[in-house]
Structures are given as structure tokens and as C-alpha cells.
Amino acid sequence: MKYPKQYVVFTDTTGKELFRMTAEGSSEGEIEETIGLLAYERGLDPESIRYTYSPMMYSIFMLKDNLTTVPKRFMRYDWTMAHGGVNVNEYDTVYTGYIEPRATVEETLEAIFTMFNVNHPADYRGRSLSVSDLVALEEIGTYFCDSVGFKQIY
């Protein structure tokens, strides 16, 4: 399994950071190998080394409020692509935050969708995340919120 996460952070049992590596393309085997090397280099029991993922930055974009974009709001991906596609210049950034990444990109996107439909962040004042909105995951890509799931556009 490949992890769509920003960094893997290795710590000892006290929480002291031992090592940090980019997670892009890191497999479970590479993580286990790194634990073995850290244990060997530092004279530690491999069982005493923990790893977590650092938070991933994300941004939410919604169509601007003007005569050109209003008809495109809440329209599905297929309709949008048939009517000129996604133009990022027609979107405003409405929120940027951090999330603990899930095991897959899809699970991370679904967690963001749930957060912005069930339990908005305290400092967010916009509407719920919906069809035609965009979610950008740092160093991963930008995704179009469709009627079911997300479609990667960048």
C-alpha cells in the first residue's frame, strides 16, 4: 500500500522525534526498513519506535458569485466537462486547513467532505462542501467534488 501523506515522523516512546521522511511513495516495507535502521543506528529496540503522519494541508475552492459561474454551481463533473471544463480562475479559496491523512486519498477526501457537511471547523463560515467544489491536497492533487465521490483534475 502506498501512503498519500506528507511526512512519516518516527518517534521514541517518549515522543521525541528521531527521524522524518517524505511519505510520497513510501510503502509499509520501506517504513519497516527505516525503523530497523533507526533501531540499529541508535541502539534501540525496534518495538520502541513509533511512526505517525504529519498533518496534510488542504484547501477548499468554491465557484465565485457572478453571472458566469452561478449556472455552473452544483453541477456534476460530466456536465462541467461537457460545458467547458474546470477553470480554476472561476473559483475562490474559501478555506485552508490541516487534516491527519487517512490510509488513501479517497478516505482523506471523504473525511474532508464529512467535516464540511457534518461538523464544520469553528472558524469556517461558508456553506457545506458540495458538487462542483474543489479540494486541493498538498503535494497530492486537486479534486472535483462530484455527485458521488471525487474526480482528480490536477
C-alpha positions in Angstrom: 0.0 0.0 0.0 1.3 3.5 -0.9 0.5 6.3 1.6 -0.7 9.6 0.2 0.8 11.5 3.2 3.1 14.4 3.5 5.7 13.0 6.0 6.3 10.0 8.1 7.5 11.0 11.6 9.4 8.4 13.7 9.5 8.9 17.5 10.7 7.0 20.5 8.4 6.0 23.4 8.8 9.5 25.0 7.6 11.2 21.8 11.0 12.6 20.9 11.3 12.8 17.1 14.0 10.6 15.7 13.6 11.0 12.0 11.3 12.4 9.4 11.0 11.3 5.8 8.7 12.3 2.9 5.9 9.8 2.7 5.2 10.1 -1.1 5.8 6.6 -2.5 6.7 5.1 0.9 5.5 1.6 1.3 5.0 -0.4 4.5 8.2 -2.3 3.8 10.2 0.9 3.5 8.8 2.2 6.7 9.7 -1.1 8.5 13.2 -0.9 7.0 13.6 2.6 8.3 12.5 1.5 11.8 15.1 -1.2 11.6 17.9 1.2 10.6 16.9 3.7 13.3 16.9 1.0 15.9 20.3 -0.3 14.8 21.9 3.2 14.5 20.6 4.4 17.9 20.8 1.1 19.8 17.0 1.0 20.3 14.6 -1.9 20.4 12.6 -1.7 17.1 9.4 -2.1 19.1 10.1 1.1 20.9 10.0 3.2 17.7 6.6 4.6 16.7 5.6 6.4 13.5 2.8 8.7 12.6 2.0 11.0 9.7 2.2 14.8 9.9 -0.9 16.8 9.0 -1.6 17.4 5.4 -2.6 20.9 4.2 -5.8 21.1 2.2 -7.7 24.0 0.6 -11.4 24.2 -0.5 -12.4 26.2 -3.5 -15.9 27.3 -4.5 -17.2 28.9 -7.6 -17.2 32.7 -7.5 -20.5 34.5 -7.2 -21.0 36.1 -10.6 -23.2 35.7 -13.7 -20.7 33.4 -15.4 -20.3 30.9 -12.6 -23.7 30.8 -11.0 -25.1 28.4 -13.7 -22.1 26.0 -13.0 -22.7 25.7 -9.3 -23.7 22.3 -8.0 -23.3 20.7 -11.5 -21.8 17.2 -11.8 -18.3 16.5 -13.3 -19.7 15.2 -16.6 -21.8 18.2 -17.1 -18.9 20.5 -16.2 -16.6 18.8 -18.6 -19.2 19.0 -21.4 -19.6 22.7 -20.8 -16.0 23.9 -20.9 -14.4 22.0 -18.1 -13.0 23.3 -14.8 -11.5 26.8 -14.9 -9.6 27.4 -11.6 -9.8 31.2 -12.2 -13.6 30.9 -11.6 -13.0 29.7 -8.1 -12.3 31.4 -4.8 -10.3 29.8 -1.9 -12.8 29.6 0.9 -10.8 27.7 3.5 -7.4 26.2 4.1 -6.6 23.8 7.0 -4.8 20.7 8.0 -6.0 17.2 8.4 -4.5 13.9 9.6 -4.3 11.9 6.3 -6.2 8.7 6.1 -4.9 5.5 4.5 -5.9 6.6 1.0 -6.6 9.8 -0.9 -10.2 8.7 -1.2 -10.6 8.3 2.5 -8.9 11.6 3.2 -11.3 13.4 0.7 -14.3 11.7 2.3 -13.1 12.8 5.8 -12.9 16.4 4.5 -16.4 16.1 2.9 -17.8 14.8 6.2 -16.1 17.6 8.1 -17.6 20.3 5.9 -21.1 18.8 5.9 -21.5 17.5 9.5 -19.0 19.3 11.8 -17.6 22.5 10.2 -14.4 23.9 11.7 -15.2 26.6 14.2 -13.6 29.3 12.0 -15.4 28.3 8.8 -18.4 30.5 7.8 -19.3 29.1 4.4 -21.8 26.7 3.1 -21.3 22.9 3.1 -19.0 21.2 0.7 -21.0 20.2 -2.4 -20.9 19.1 -6.0 -18.7 21.4 -8.2 -16.4 22.4 -5.3 -12.7 21.7 -5.4 -10.5 20.2 -2.7 -6.7 20.5 -3.1 -4.5 18.2 -1.1 -0.9 19.5 -0.6 1.5 17.8 -2.9 -1.2 15.2 -4.0 -3.6 17.0 -6.4 -6.8 18.8 -6.8 -10.2 17.0 -6.9 -13.6 17.9 -8.1 -16.5 17.0 -5.7 -18.9 15.0 -7.8 -22.4 13.7 -7.0 -20.7 10.5 -5.7 -17.0 10.8 -4.8 -14.3 12.9 -6.3 -12.6 13.2 -9.7 -8.9 14.3 -9.9 -8.5 17.3 -12.1 -4.8 18.2 -11.4 
